[in-house]
XYZ file of C-alpha atoms in Angstrom:
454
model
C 0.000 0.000 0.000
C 1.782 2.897 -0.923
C 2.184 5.665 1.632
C 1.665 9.123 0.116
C -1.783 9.637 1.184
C -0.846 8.808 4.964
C 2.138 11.624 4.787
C 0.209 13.897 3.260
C -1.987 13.679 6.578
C 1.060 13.415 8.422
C 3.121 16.282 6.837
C 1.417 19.002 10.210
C 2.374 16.616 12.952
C 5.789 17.732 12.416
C 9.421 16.559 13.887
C 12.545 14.359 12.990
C 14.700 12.655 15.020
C 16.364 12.780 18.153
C 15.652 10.712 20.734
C 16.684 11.626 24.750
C 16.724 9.612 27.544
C 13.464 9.618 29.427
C 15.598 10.936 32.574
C 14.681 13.750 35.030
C 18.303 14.987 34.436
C 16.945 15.326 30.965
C 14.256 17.574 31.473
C 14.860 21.212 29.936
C 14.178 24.680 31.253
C 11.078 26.624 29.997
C 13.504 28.908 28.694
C 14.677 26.380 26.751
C 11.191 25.340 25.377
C 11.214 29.418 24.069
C 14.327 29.337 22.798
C 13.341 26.770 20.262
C 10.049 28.886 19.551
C 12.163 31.858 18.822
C 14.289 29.631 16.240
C 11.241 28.207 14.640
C 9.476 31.754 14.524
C 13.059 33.438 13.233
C 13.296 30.875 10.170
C 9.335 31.292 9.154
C 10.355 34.997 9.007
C 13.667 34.908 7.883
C 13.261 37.489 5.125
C 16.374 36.666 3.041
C 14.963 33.392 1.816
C 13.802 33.642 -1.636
C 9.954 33.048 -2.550
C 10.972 30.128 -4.853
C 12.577 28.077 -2.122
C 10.107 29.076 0.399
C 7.721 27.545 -2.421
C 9.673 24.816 -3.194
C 9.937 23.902 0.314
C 6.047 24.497 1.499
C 5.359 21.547 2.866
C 8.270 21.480 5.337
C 7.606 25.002 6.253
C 4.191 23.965 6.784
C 5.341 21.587 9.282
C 7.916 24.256 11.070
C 4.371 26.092 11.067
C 2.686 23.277 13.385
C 5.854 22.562 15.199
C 5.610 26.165 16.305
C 1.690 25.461 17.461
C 2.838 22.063 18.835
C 5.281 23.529 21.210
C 3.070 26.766 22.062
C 0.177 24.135 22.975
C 2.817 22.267 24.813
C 1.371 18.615 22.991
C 2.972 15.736 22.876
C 2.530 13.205 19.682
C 2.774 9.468 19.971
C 2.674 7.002 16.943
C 1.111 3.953 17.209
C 2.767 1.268 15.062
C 2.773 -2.470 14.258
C 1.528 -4.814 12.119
C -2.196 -5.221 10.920
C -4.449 -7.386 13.051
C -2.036 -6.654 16.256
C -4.543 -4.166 17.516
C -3.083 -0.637 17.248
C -6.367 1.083 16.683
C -8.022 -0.434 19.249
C -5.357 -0.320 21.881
C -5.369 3.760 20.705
C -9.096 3.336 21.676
C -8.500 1.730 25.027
C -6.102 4.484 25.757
C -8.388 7.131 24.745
C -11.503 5.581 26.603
C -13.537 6.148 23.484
C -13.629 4.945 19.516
C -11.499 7.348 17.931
C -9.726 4.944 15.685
C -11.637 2.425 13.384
C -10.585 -1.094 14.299
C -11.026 -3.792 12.145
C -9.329 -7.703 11.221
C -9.319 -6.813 7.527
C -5.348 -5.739 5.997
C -6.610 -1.816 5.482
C -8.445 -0.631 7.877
C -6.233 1.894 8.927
C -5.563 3.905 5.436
C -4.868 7.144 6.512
C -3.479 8.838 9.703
C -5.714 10.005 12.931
C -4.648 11.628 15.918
C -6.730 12.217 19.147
C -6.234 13.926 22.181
C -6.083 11.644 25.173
C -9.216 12.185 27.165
C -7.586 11.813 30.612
C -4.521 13.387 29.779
C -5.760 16.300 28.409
C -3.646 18.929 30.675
C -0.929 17.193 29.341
C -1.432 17.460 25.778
C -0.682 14.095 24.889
C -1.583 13.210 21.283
C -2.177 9.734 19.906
C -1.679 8.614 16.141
C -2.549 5.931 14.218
C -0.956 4.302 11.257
C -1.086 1.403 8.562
C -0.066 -2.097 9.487
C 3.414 -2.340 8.618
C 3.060 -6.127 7.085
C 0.991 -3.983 4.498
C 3.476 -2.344 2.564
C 7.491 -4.072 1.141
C 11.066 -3.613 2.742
C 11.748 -0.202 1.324
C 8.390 1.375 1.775
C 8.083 -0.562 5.542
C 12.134 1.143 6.171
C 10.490 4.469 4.675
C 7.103 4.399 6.777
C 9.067 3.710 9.896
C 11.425 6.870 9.654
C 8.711 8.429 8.460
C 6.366 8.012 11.875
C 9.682 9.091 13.869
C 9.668 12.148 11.749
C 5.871 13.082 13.300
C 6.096 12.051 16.661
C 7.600 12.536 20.015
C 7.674 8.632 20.738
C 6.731 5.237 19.386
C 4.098 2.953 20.625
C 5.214 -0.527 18.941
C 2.281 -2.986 19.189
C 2.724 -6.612 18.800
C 0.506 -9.558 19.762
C 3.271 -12.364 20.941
C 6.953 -13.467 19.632
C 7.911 -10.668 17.474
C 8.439 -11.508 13.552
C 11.337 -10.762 11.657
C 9.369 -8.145 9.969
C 8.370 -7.107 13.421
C 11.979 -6.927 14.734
C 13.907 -5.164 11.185
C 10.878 -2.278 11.872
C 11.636 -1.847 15.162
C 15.310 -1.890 14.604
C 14.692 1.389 11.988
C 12.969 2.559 14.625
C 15.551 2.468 17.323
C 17.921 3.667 14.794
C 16.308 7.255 14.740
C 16.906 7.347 18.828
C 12.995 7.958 19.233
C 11.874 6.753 22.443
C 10.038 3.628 21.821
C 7.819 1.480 24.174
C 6.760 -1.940 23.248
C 3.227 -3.137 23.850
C 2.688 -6.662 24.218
C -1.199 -6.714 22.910
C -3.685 -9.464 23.624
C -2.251 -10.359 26.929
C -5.711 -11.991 28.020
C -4.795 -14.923 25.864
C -2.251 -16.154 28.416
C -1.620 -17.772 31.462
C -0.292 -16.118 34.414
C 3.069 -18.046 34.250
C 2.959 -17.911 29.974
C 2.513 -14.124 30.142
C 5.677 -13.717 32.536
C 7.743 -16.288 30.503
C 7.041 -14.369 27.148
C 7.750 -10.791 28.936
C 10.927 -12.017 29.959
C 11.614 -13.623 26.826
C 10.785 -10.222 24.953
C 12.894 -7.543 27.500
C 15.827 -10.301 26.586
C 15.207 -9.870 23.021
C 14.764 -6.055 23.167
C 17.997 -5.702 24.831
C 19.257 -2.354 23.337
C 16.620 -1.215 21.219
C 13.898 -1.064 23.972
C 14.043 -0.936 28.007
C 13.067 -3.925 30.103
C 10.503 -1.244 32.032
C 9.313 -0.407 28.433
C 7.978 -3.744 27.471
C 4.364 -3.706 28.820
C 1.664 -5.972 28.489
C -1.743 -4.795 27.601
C -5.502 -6.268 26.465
C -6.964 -3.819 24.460
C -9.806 -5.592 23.510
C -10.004 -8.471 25.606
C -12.078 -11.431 24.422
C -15.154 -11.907 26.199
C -15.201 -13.994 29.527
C -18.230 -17.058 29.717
C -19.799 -16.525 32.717
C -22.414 -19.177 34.389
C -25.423 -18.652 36.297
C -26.942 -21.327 38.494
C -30.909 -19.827 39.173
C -33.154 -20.608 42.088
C -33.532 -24.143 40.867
C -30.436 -24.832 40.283
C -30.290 -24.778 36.142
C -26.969 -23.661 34.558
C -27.137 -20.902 32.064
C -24.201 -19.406 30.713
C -23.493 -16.234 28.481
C -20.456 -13.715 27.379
C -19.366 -11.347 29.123
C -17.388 -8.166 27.928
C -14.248 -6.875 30.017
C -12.934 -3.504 29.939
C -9.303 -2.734 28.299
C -6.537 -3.426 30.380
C -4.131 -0.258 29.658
C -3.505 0.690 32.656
C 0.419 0.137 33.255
C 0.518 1.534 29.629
C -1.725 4.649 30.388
C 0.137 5.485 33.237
C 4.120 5.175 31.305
C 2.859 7.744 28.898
C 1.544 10.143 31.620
C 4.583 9.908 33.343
C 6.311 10.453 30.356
C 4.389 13.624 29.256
C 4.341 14.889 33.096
C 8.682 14.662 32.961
C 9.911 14.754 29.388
C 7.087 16.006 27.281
C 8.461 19.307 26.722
C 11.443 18.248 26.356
C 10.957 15.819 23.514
C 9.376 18.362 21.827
C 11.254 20.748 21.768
C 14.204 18.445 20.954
C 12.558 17.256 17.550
C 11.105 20.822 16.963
C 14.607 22.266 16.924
C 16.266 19.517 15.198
C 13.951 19.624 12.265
C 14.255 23.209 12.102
C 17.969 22.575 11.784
C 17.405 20.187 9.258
C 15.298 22.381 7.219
C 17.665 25.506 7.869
C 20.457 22.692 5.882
C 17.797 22.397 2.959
C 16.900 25.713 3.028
C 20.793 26.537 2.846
C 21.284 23.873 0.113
C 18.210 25.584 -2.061
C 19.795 28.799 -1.911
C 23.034 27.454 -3.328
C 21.482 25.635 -5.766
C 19.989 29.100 -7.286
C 23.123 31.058 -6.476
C 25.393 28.507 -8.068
C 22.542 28.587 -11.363
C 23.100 32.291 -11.487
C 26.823 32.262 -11.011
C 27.262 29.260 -14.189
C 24.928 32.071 -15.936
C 27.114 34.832 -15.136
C 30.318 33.071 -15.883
C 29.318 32.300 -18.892
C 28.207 35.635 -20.119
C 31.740 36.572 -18.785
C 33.822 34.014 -21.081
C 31.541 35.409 -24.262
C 32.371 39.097 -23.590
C 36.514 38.299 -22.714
C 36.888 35.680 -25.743
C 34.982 38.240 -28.276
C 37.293 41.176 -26.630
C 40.375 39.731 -26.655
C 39.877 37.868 -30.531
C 38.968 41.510 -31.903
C 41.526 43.340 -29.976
C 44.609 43.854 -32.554
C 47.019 45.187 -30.315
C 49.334 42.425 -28.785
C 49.080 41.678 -25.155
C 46.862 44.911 -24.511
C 44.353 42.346 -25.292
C 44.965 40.150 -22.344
C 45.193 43.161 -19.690
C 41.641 43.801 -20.343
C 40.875 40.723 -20.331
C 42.228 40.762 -16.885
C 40.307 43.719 -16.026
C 36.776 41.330 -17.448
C 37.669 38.642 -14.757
C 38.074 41.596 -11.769
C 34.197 42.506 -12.744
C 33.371 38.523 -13.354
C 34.658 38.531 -10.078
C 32.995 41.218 -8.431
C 29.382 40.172 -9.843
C 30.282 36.477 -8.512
C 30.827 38.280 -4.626
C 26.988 39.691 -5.673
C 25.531 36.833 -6.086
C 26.830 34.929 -3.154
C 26.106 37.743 -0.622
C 29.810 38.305 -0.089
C 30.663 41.827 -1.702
C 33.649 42.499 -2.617
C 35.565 45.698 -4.045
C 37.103 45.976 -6.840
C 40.624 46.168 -5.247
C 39.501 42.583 -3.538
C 38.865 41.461 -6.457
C 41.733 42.181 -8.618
C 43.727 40.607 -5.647
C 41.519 37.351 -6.147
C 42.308 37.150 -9.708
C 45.850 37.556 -9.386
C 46.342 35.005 -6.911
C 43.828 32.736 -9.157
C 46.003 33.853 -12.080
C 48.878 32.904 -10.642
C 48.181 29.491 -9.755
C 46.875 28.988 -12.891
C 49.862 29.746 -14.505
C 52.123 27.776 -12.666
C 49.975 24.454 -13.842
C 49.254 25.800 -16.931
C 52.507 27.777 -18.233
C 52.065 26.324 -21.750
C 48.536 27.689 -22.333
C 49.490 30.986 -21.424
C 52.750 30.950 -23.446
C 50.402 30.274 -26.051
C 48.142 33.553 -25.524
C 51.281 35.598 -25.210
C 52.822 34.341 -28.893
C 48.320 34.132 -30.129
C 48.690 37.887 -28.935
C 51.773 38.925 -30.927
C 50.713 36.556 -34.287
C 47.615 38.523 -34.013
C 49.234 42.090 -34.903
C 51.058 40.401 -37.826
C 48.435 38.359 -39.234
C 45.529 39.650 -41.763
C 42.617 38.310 -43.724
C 41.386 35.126 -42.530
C 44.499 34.185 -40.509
C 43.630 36.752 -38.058
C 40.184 35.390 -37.747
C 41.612 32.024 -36.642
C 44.422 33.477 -34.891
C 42.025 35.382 -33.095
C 39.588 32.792 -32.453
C 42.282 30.518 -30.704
C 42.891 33.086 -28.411
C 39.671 33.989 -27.794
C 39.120 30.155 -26.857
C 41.900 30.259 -24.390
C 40.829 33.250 -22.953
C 37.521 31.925 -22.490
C 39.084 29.267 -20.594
C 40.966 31.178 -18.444
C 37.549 33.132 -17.158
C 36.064 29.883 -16.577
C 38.803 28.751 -14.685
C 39.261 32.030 -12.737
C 35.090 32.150 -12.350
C 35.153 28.748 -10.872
C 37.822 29.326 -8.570
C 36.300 32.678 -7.191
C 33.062 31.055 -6.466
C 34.857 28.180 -4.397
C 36.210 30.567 -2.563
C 32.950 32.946 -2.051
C 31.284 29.590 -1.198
C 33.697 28.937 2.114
C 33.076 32.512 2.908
C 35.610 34.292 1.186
C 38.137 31.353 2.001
C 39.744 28.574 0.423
C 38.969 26.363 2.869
C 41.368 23.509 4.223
C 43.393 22.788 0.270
C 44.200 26.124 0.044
C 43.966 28.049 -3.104
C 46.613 25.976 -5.382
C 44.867 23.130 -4.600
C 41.473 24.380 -4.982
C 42.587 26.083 -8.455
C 44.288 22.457 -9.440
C 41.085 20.788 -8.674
C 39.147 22.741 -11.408
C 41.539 22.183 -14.008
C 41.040 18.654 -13.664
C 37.565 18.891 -13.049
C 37.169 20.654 -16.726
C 36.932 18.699 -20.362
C 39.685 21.023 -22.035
C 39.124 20.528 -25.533
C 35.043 20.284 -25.027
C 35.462 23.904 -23.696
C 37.850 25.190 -25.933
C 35.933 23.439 -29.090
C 32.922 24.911 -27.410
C 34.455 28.322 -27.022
C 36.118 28.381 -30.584
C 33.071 27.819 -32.706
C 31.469 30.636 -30.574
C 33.593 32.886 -31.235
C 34.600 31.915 -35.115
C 30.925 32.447 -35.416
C 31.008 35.729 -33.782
C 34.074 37.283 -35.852
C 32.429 36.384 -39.162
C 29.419 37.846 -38.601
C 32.109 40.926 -37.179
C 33.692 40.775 -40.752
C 30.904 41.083 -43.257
């Protein structure tokens, strides 16, 4: 059963992962609880993202949106998980003390998310939601689902019904895996024996041993089956009928009180402030995604102009000083774009030291513009055109070299990070096809003196 439908429902009960021990050592300040408000509130105002990432991104701001709400209404979410036919919905029910959840034996049932507020826990704010039957849906979407109901909840209520599966156990491994705090209900407890029930606790806390705490492994009847009770009346006939008992969640009820009395806050805020972080990294990652599309643009544009200048420039090496003075304002468009200005001074000091790494790994190429440059001044008809149009095509080059360079260093903030800039600049020469770009750059330009010529 495929699961977009569910996180579409689940996409405003907002958080990722985190997972703190349920410890009164653990257990944060108020101030801390506002602190992660303020972040939340600072990022849905943060006025220097741009519309089309804020758009591209709506959903998870969305979620920031309720994560903001959560905290304010001081709620804590719990996901109720397990396979289909274990009981989930009706042990949410039991907890509840009302039908909130459909329950049924069919694979199904439970298509969609629900949440409820927990009647007797109201003043806590703890929040209850339901979720498919893992044994409905493959590995990759079961691996997917299970991260996925971390994501949207504070802590996980695994429900099983006896031995656990090896479906059973590889979901609750994921589980544990995101650090949530995770309790593990042992449904349908009626069904045992005194002594059967204690031997298959045991048996469970042994095999939860690092994914779950022995204290966390609590048995529960959700729905128990009906008892057959016999009558004897006044004359002594025997008549017998079924009996309904009420839930037994009480052990369960009163773990998740506790929990929301100590640490709900604190969970909360936790996952609020890590997913903000998270988003914050995506929202980062968006923003150099368009920055880096409007640098390429911009560079480009560049090696057009300084191959076309220094082709139709006939005076020999005057050429390639203004070509140098086309990278400084490359350069100081690049620093624009990235939110790093820089002046023009900066920038001609960014370009030499560019220029000369470049030339000390590429000392043939520019030996060749120096002689292209001189050839040029001697040359006429159509030798100067391809004369020209070589040189144009290494100068072309060059810029992209020199535009590549400056934005890895406007990208580590005006740094070259830990390689340094000979190794950063030694990189992009061997990140570049040569000949594409200089074929590329060539035919550009040939086509550009022609038309210059007629």
């Amino acid at each position: 059963m495929p699961t977009d439908n569910l996180w579409q429902r689940l996409r405003g009960w907002v958080k990722p992962a985190a997972g703190t021990p349920l410890t009164p050592a653990s257990r944060p300040a108020v101030a801390g609880s506002s602190r992660v408000a303020d972040s939340l509130r600072n990022l849905l105002d943060d006025p220097t993202i741009p519309a089309t990432v804020r758009n591209e991104l709506a959903a998870d701001f969305g979620r920031i949106e309720n994560m903001l709400a959560k905290l304010e209404r001081g709620e804590l979410h719990v996901a109720v998980f397990g396979r289909v036919s274990t009981g989930k919905s009706a042990l949410g029910n039991a907890l509840l003390g009302r039908e909130a959840f459909t329950v049924g034996v069919l694979h199904g049932t439970t298509t969609d998310a629900e949440h409820a507020v927990l009647d007797e826990a109201q003043h806590d704010g703890l929040v209850l939601i339901d979720t498919p039957g893992i044994n409905e849906l493959d590995g990759e979407a079961r691996e997917q689902l299970a991260f996925e109901v971390a994501e949207v909840s504070d802590l996980v209520i695994f429900v099983g019904d006896g031995d656990l599966t090896r479906e059973e156990l590889d979901a609750l491994k994921t589980l544990a895996a995101t650090q949530r705090p995770l309790l593990l209900a042992l449904n349908k407890a009626d069904r045992y024996g005194a002594d059967e029930l204690a031997d298959l606790l045991a048996h469970l806390r042994l095999r939860m041993a690092g994914l779950v705490r022995a204290e966390d492994v609590i048995a529960v009847a959700a729905r128990p089956a009906a008892q057959r009770v016999v009558e004897v009346d006044g004359r002594g006939h025997e008549q017998s009928h079924e009996q309904s008992r009420p839930p037994d969640v009480a052990a369960l009820r009163e773990r998740l009180l506790a929990i929301a009395a100590r640490e709900g806050k604190t969970l909360s805020a936790i996952n609020a402030g890590l997913y903000a972080g998270r988003l914050t990294d995506q929202v980062s990652a968006r923003i150099a995604e368009t920055r880096r599309a409007v640098a390429a643009k911009l560079i480009h544009n560049y090696c057009i102009a300084k191959g076309v200048a220094v082709a139709l420039n006939p005076i020999p090496v005057a050429d390639l000083l203004a070509a140098a003075g086309l990278d400084a304002a490359m350069v100081v468009q690049l620093s624009r774009v990235y939110g790093l200005p820089l002046t023009r001074a900066e920038s001609g000091r960014l370009v030499a030291v560019i220029s000369v790494q470049l030339a000390a790994l590429m000392g043939a190429i520019w030996g060749m513009q120096l002689v292209a440059s001189a050839l040029k001044g001697m040359s006429a008809g159509l030798s100067v055109v391809v004369t020209a149009a070589a040189q144009g095509a290494l100068g072309w080059y060059a810029t992209v070299l020199i535009g590549r360079a400056a934005e890895r260093y406007l990208v580590a903030g005006k740094s070259w990070g830990e390689a340094g800039a000979k190794r950063a600049v030694a990189d992009i020469v061997a990140s570049l096809d040569r000949d594409s770009i200089l074929r590329e750059a060539r035919e550009e330009i040939l086509k550009r003196l022609k038309l210059h010529h007629r």
